[in-house]
């Protein structure tokens, strides 16, 4: 069992997460360099256990300086977005993310440079429709 598997099992068991969950070192390492980190997580409720685990880490990312929004497709319709997750880095590289059916990340695929402009457009659509994570979190059932 790898570190993330152990951490996921601990989360499901209700155990406290380590200090990195309160102020993400990776996010902090980027924001301390003056980089802007933001994401819009497009998901569909009800949340899987793995999505609940992912979202539980977001407050520490926000503390470290990341801006996070949520689009829950069970609550709002948004057209014009791809049917997959992606990361856009420095408006220069775009990666298509791959996940298992339960939502566990399994890898990223670098897309051709010609795809960047299309994904910048997707980013703007997502930003326009996203709800700030703190607002979305208030609507979730409390465990």
JSON list of C-alpha atoms in Angstrom, two decimals:
[
{"chain": "A", "resi": 1, "resn": "UNK", "atom": "CA", "xyz": [0.00, 0.00, 0.00]},
{"chain": "A", "resi": 2, "resn": "UNK", "atom": "CA", "xyz": [1.46, 3.39, -1.03]},
{"chain": "A", "resi": 3, "resn": "UNK", "atom": "CA", "xyz": [1.41, 6.59, 0.99]},
{"chain": "A", "resi": 4, "resn": "UNK", "atom": "CA", "xyz": [-1.71, 7.92, -0.72]},
{"chain": "A", "resi": 5, "resn": "UNK", "atom": "CA", "xyz": [-3.51, 4.59, -0.24]},
{"chain": "A", "resi": 6, "resn": "UNK", "atom": "CA", "xyz": [-2.62, 4.66, 3.46]},
{"chain": "A", "resi": 7, "resn": "UNK", "atom": "CA", "xyz": [-3.73, 8.27, 3.73]},
{"chain": "A", "resi": 8, "resn": "UNK", "atom": "CA", "xyz": [-7.03, 7.51, 1.97]},
{"chain": "A", "resi": 9, "resn": "UNK", "atom": "CA", "xyz": [-7.65, 4.57, 4.33]},
{"chain": "A", "resi": 10, "resn": "UNK", "atom": "CA", "xyz": [-6.90, 6.83, 7.32]},
{"chain": "A", "resi": 11, "resn": "UNK", "atom": "CA", "xyz": [-9.33, 9.44, 5.98]},
{"chain": "A", "resi": 12, "resn": "UNK", "atom": "CA", "xyz": [-12.09, 6.83, 5.60]},
{"chain": "A", "resi": 13, "resn": "UNK", "atom": "CA", "xyz": [-11.40, 5.66, 9.15]},
{"chain": "A", "resi": 14, "resn": "UNK", "atom": "CA", "xyz": [-11.88, 9.22, 10.42]},
{"chain": "A", "resi": 15, "resn": "UNK", "atom": "CA", "xyz": [-8.27, 9.61, 11.54]},
{"chain": "A", "resi": 16, "resn": "UNK", "atom": "CA", "xyz": [-6.70, 13.08, 11.58]},
{"chain": "A", "resi": 17, "resn": "UNK", "atom": "CA", "xyz": [-4.66, 14.01, 8.53]},
{"chain": "A", "resi": 18, "resn": "UNK", "atom": "CA", "xyz": [-1.05, 15.18, 8.78]},
{"chain": "A", "resi": 19, "resn": "UNK", "atom": "CA", "xyz": [0.01, 18.84, 8.95]},
{"chain": "A", "resi": 20, "resn": "UNK", "atom": "CA", "xyz": [0.26, 19.19, 5.15]},
{"chain": "A", "resi": 21, "resn": "UNK", "atom": "CA", "xyz": [-3.54, 19.11, 5.06]},
{"chain": "A", "resi": 22, "resn": "UNK", "atom": "CA", "xyz": [-3.64, 22.40, 6.97]},
{"chain": "A", "resi": 23, "resn": "UNK", "atom": "CA", "xyz": [-1.18, 24.31, 4.75]},
{"chain": "A", "resi": 24, "resn": "UNK", "atom": "CA", "xyz": [-0.14, 22.42, 1.60]},
{"chain": "A", "resi": 25, "resn": "UNK", "atom": "CA", "xyz": [3.66, 22.46, 1.23]},
{"chain": "A", "resi": 26, "resn": "UNK", "atom": "CA", "xyz": [3.50, 21.96, -2.55]},
{"chain": "A", "resi": 27, "resn": "UNK", "atom": "CA", "xyz": [1.03, 24.82, -3.06]},
{"chain": "A", "resi": 28, "resn": "UNK", "atom": "CA", "xyz": [3.00, 27.00, -0.65]},
{"chain": "A", "resi": 29, "resn": "UNK", "atom": "CA", "xyz": [6.22, 26.29, -2.58]},
{"chain": "A", "resi": 30, "resn": "UNK", "atom": "CA", "xyz": [4.56, 27.68, -5.72]},
{"chain": "A", "resi": 31, "resn": "UNK", "atom": "CA", "xyz": [2.81, 30.68, -4.17]},
{"chain": "A", "resi": 32, "resn": "UNK", "atom": "CA", "xyz": [5.98, 31.66, -2.28]},
{"chain": "A", "resi": 33, "resn": "UNK", "atom": "CA", "xyz": [7.59, 32.01, -5.73]},
{"chain": "A", "resi": 34, "resn": "UNK", "atom": "CA", "xyz": [4.78, 34.37, -6.75]},
{"chain": "A", "resi": 35, "resn": "UNK", "atom": "CA", "xyz": [2.96, 31.82, -8.92]},
{"chain": "A", "resi": 36, "resn": "UNK", "atom": "CA", "xyz": [-0.81, 31.91, -9.08]},
{"chain": "A", "resi": 37, "resn": "UNK", "atom": "CA", "xyz": [-2.54, 28.58, -8.56]},
{"chain": "A", "resi": 38, "resn": "UNK", "atom": "CA", "xyz": [-6.21, 28.16, -9.25]},
{"chain": "A", "resi": 39, "resn": "UNK", "atom": "CA", "xyz": [-8.48, 25.33, -10.18]},
{"chain": "A", "resi": 40, "resn": "UNK", "atom": "CA", "xyz": [-12.08, 24.65, -10.92]},
{"chain": "A", "resi": 41, "resn": "UNK", "atom": "CA", "xyz": [-13.07, 21.13, -9.94]},
{"chain": "A", "resi": 42, "resn": "UNK", "atom": "CA", "xyz": [-15.95, 19.93, -12.09]},
{"chain": "A", "resi": 43, "resn": "UNK", "atom": "CA", "xyz": [-17.73, 17.07, -10.38]},
{"chain": "A", "resi": 44, "resn": "UNK", "atom": "CA", "xyz": [-21.13, 15.48, -9.98]},
{"chain": "A", "resi": 45, "resn": "UNK", "atom": "CA", "xyz": [-22.71, 14.78, -6.61]},
{"chain": "A", "resi": 46, "resn": "UNK", "atom": "CA", "xyz": [-23.31, 12.60, -4.76]},
{"chain": "A", "resi": 47, "resn": "UNK", "atom": "CA", "xyz": [-19.62, 12.55, -3.95]},
{"chain": "A", "resi": 48, "resn": "UNK", "atom": "CA", "xyz": [-17.65, 9.32, -3.98]},
{"chain": "A", "resi": 49, "resn": "UNK", "atom": "CA", "xyz": [-15.48, 8.56, -0.96]},
{"chain": "A", "resi": 50, "resn": "UNK", "atom": "CA", "xyz": [-12.44, 9.51, -3.02]},
{"chain": "A", "resi": 51, "resn": "UNK", "atom": "CA", "xyz": [-13.94, 12.88, -3.99]},
{"chain": "A", "resi": 52, "resn": "UNK", "atom": "CA", "xyz": [-14.75, 13.57, -0.34]},
{"chain": "A", "resi": 53, "resn": "UNK", "atom": "CA", "xyz": [-11.09, 12.76, 0.44]},
{"chain": "A", "resi": 54, "resn": "UNK", "atom": "CA", "xyz": [-9.85, 15.13, -2.29]},
{"chain": "A", "resi": 55, "resn": "UNK", "atom": "CA", "xyz": [-12.14, 17.95, -1.22]},
{"chain": "A", "resi": 56, "resn": "UNK", "atom": "CA", "xyz": [-11.12, 17.53, 2.43]},
{"chain": "A", "resi": 57, "resn": "UNK", "atom": "CA", "xyz": [-7.60, 18.64, 1.45]},
{"chain": "A", "resi": 58, "resn": "UNK", "atom": "CA", "xyz": [-8.75, 21.83, -0.27]},
{"chain": "A", "resi": 59, "resn": "UNK", "atom": "CA", "xyz": [-8.87, 24.09, 2.82]},
{"chain": "A", "resi": 60, "resn": "UNK", "atom": "CA", "xyz": [-5.12, 23.51, 3.30]},
{"chain": "A", "resi": 61, "resn": "UNK", "atom": "CA", "xyz": [-4.50, 24.34, -0.35]},
{"chain": "A", "resi": 62, "resn": "UNK", "atom": "CA", "xyz": [-6.53, 27.53, 0.05]},
{"chain": "A", "resi": 63, "resn": "UNK", "atom": "CA", "xyz": [-4.56, 28.46, 3.19]},
{"chain": "A", "resi": 64, "resn": "UNK", "atom": "CA", "xyz": [-1.39, 28.05, 1.12]},
{"chain": "A", "resi": 65, "resn": "UNK", "atom": "CA", "xyz": [-2.73, 30.41, -1.54]},
{"chain": "A", "resi": 66, "resn": "UNK", "atom": "CA", "xyz": [-4.63, 28.37, -4.12]},
{"chain": "A", "resi": 67, "resn": "UNK", "atom": "CA", "xyz": [-7.95, 29.67, -5.45]},
{"chain": "A", "resi": 68, "resn": "UNK", "atom": "CA", "xyz": [-10.44, 26.79, -5.79]},
{"chain": "A", "resi": 69, "resn": "UNK", "atom": "CA", "xyz": [-13.89, 26.80, -7.35]},
{"chain": "A", "resi": 70, "resn": "UNK", "atom": "CA", "xyz": [-16.41, 24.00, -7.82]},
{"chain": "A", "resi": 71, "resn": "UNK", "atom": "CA", "xyz": [-18.90, 23.20, -10.54]},
{"chain": "A", "resi": 72, "resn": "UNK", "atom": "CA", "xyz": [-21.29, 20.46, -9.44]},
{"chain": "A", "resi": 73, "resn": "UNK", "atom": "CA", "xyz": [-23.03, 19.26, -12.59]},
{"chain": "A", "resi": 74, "resn": "UNK", "atom": "CA", "xyz": [-25.82, 17.72, -10.49]},
{"chain": "A", "resi": 75, "resn": "UNK", "atom": "CA", "xyz": [-26.72, 21.26, -9.37]},
{"chain": "A", "resi": 76, "resn": "UNK", "atom": "CA", "xyz": [-26.09, 23.33, -12.49]},
{"chain": "A", "resi": 77, "resn": "UNK", "atom": "CA", "xyz": [-25.73, 22.78, -16.19]},
{"chain": "A", "resi": 78, "resn": "UNK", "atom": "CA", "xyz": [-22.64, 24.16, -17.85]},
{"chain": "A", "resi": 79, "resn": "UNK", "atom": "CA", "xyz": [-22.09, 23.73, -21.56]},
{"chain": "A", "resi": 80, "resn": "UNK", "atom": "CA", "xyz": [-18.90, 24.15, -23.51]},
{"chain": "A", "resi": 81, "resn": "UNK", "atom": "CA", "xyz": [-16.60, 22.19, -21.19]},
{"chain": "A", "resi": 82, "resn": "UNK", "atom": "CA", "xyz": [-14.77, 18.99, -22.15]},
{"chain": "A", "resi": 83, "resn": "UNK", "atom": "CA", "xyz": [-15.84, 15.70, -20.58]},
{"chain": "A", "resi": 84, "resn": "UNK", "atom": "CA", "xyz": [-12.45, 15.31, -18.89]},
{"chain": "A", "resi": 85, "resn": "UNK", "atom": "CA", "xyz": [-10.23, 17.05, -16.36]},
{"chain": "A", "resi": 86, "resn": "UNK", "atom": "CA", "xyz": [-7.19, 19.05, -17.43]},
{"chain": "A", "resi": 87, "resn": "UNK", "atom": "CA", "xyz": [-4.41, 21.15, -16.00]},
{"chain": "A", "resi": 88, "resn": "UNK", "atom": "CA", "xyz": [-3.16, 24.24, -17.76]},
{"chain": "A", "resi": 89, "resn": "UNK", "atom": "CA", "xyz": [0.37, 25.31, -16.70]},
{"chain": "A", "resi": 90, "resn": "UNK", "atom": "CA", "xyz": [1.58, 28.87, -17.27]},
{"chain": "A", "resi": 91, "resn": "UNK", "atom": "CA", "xyz": [-0.71, 29.13, -20.32]},
{"chain": "A", "resi": 92, "resn": "UNK", "atom": "CA", "xyz": [1.94, 27.09, -22.14]},
{"chain": "A", "resi": 93, "resn": "UNK", "atom": "CA", "xyz": [1.24, 23.40, -21.47]},
{"chain": "A", "resi": 94, "resn": "UNK", "atom": "CA", "xyz": [-2.00, 21.50, -21.06]},
{"chain": "A", "resi": 95, "resn": "UNK", "atom": "CA", "xyz": [-2.37, 18.03, -19.59]},
{"chain": "A", "resi": 96, "resn": "UNK", "atom": "CA", "xyz": [-5.40, 15.79, -19.86]},
{"chain": "A", "resi": 97, "resn": "UNK", "atom": "CA", "xyz": [-5.90, 14.02, -16.54]},
{"chain": "A", "resi": 98, "resn": "UNK", "atom": "CA", "xyz": [-6.98, 10.39, -16.29]},
{"chain": "A", "resi": 99, "resn": "UNK", "atom": "CA", "xyz": [-8.90, 8.81, -13.39]},
{"chain": "A", "resi": 100, "resn": "UNK", "atom": "CA", "xyz": [-10.43, 5.49, -12.40]},
{"chain": "A", "resi": 101, "resn": "UNK", "atom": "CA", "xyz": [-14.23, 5.21, -12.29]},
{"chain": "A", "resi": 102, "resn": "UNK", "atom": "CA", "xyz": [-14.08, 5.96, -8.55]},
{"chain": "A", "resi": 103, "resn": "UNK", "atom": "CA", "xyz": [-12.15, 9.18, -9.21]},
{"chain": "A", "resi": 104, "resn": "UNK", "atom": "CA", "xyz": [-8.62, 8.11, -8.27]},
{"chain": "A", "resi": 105, "resn": "UNK", "atom": "CA", "xyz": [-5.95, 9.88, -10.34]},
{"chain": "A", "resi": 106, "resn": "UNK", "atom": "CA", "xyz": [-3.96, 7.47, -12.53]},
{"chain": "A", "resi": 107, "resn": "UNK", "atom": "CA", "xyz": [-1.97, 9.68, -14.88]},
{"chain": "A", "resi": 108, "resn": "UNK", "atom": "CA", "xyz": [-1.64, 12.75, -17.09]},
{"chain": "A", "resi": 109, "resn": "UNK", "atom": "CA", "xyz": [-1.16, 13.12, -20.82]},
{"chain": "A", "resi": 110, "resn": "UNK", "atom": "CA", "xyz": [0.62, 16.14, -22.29]},
{"chain": "A", "resi": 111, "resn": "UNK", "atom": "CA", "xyz": [-1.48, 17.48, -25.17]},
{"chain": "A", "resi": 112, "resn": "UNK", "atom": "CA", "xyz": [-0.03, 19.14, -28.29]},
{"chain": "A", "resi": 113, "resn": "UNK", "atom": "CA", "xyz": [0.88, 22.84, -27.99]},
{"chain": "A", "resi": 114, "resn": "UNK", "atom": "CA", "xyz": [-1.88, 23.66, -30.49]},
{"chain": "A", "resi": 115, "resn": "UNK", "atom": "CA", "xyz": [-4.49, 22.64, -27.88]},
{"chain": "A", "resi": 116, "resn": "UNK", "atom": "CA", "xyz": [-3.53, 25.36, -25.39]},
{"chain": "A", "resi": 117, "resn": "UNK", "atom": "CA", "xyz": [-5.83, 28.09, -26.78]},
{"chain": "A", "resi": 118, "resn": "UNK", "atom": "CA", "xyz": [-8.85, 25.76, -26.76]},
{"chain": "A", "resi": 119, "resn": "UNK", "atom": "CA", "xyz": [-8.16, 24.85, -23.12]},
{"chain": "A", "resi": 120, "resn": "UNK", "atom": "CA", "xyz": [-7.73, 28.49, -22.17]},
{"chain": "A", "resi": 121, "resn": "UNK", "atom": "CA", "xyz": [-11.28, 28.96, -23.44]},
{"chain": "A", "resi": 122, "resn": "UNK", "atom": "CA", "xyz": [-12.47, 26.01, -21.33]},
{"chain": "A", "resi": 123, "resn": "UNK", "atom": "CA", "xyz": [-10.78, 27.59, -18.32]},
{"chain": "A", "resi": 124, "resn": "UNK", "atom": "CA", "xyz": [-12.68, 30.84, -18.82]},
{"chain": "A", "resi": 125, "resn": "UNK", "atom": "CA", "xyz": [-16.02, 29.00, -19.08]},
{"chain": "A", "resi": 126, "resn": "UNK", "atom": "CA", "xyz": [-15.21, 27.09, -15.89]},
{"chain": "A", "resi": 127, "resn": "UNK", "atom": "CA", "xyz": [-14.19, 30.22, -13.98]},
{"chain": "A", "resi": 128, "resn": "UNK", "atom": "CA", "xyz": [-17.38, 31.97, -15.04]},
{"chain": "A", "resi": 129, "resn": "UNK", "atom": "CA", "xyz": [-19.61, 29.23, -13.62]},
{"chain": "A", "resi": 130, "resn": "UNK", "atom": "CA", "xyz": [-17.60, 28.09, -10.59]},
{"chain": "A", "resi": 131, "resn": "UNK", "atom": "CA", "xyz": [-18.79, 28.51, -7.03]},
{"chain": "A", "resi": 132, "resn": "UNK", "atom": "CA", "xyz": [-16.05, 29.35, -4.51]},
{"chain": "A", "resi": 133, "resn": "UNK", "atom": "CA", "xyz": [-15.07, 26.19, -2.62]},
{"chain": "A", "resi": 134, "resn": "UNK", "atom": "CA", "xyz": [-15.98, 27.71, 0.76]},
{"chain": "A", "resi": 135, "resn": "UNK", "atom": "CA", "xyz": [-19.53, 28.35, -0.46]},
{"chain": "A", "resi": 136, "resn": "UNK", "atom": "CA", "xyz": [-19.84, 24.86, -1.96]},
{"chain": "A", "resi": 137, "resn": "UNK", "atom": "CA", "xyz": [-18.51, 23.26, 1.22]},
{"chain": "A", "resi": 138, "resn": "UNK", "atom": "CA", "xyz": [-21.29, 24.89, 3.27]},
{"chain": "A", "resi": 139, "resn": "UNK", "atom": "CA", "xyz": [-23.84, 22.97, 1.17]},
{"chain": "A", "resi": 140, "resn": "UNK", "atom": "CA", "xyz": [-22.31, 19.54, 1.82]},
{"chain": "A", "resi": 141, "resn": "UNK", "atom": "CA", "xyz": [-23.69, 17.16, 4.42]},
{"chain": "A", "resi": 142, "resn": "UNK", "atom": "CA", "xyz": [-21.52, 17.23, 7.54]},
{"chain": "A", "resi": 143, "resn": "UNK", "atom": "CA", "xyz": [-19.97, 13.87, 8.44]}
]
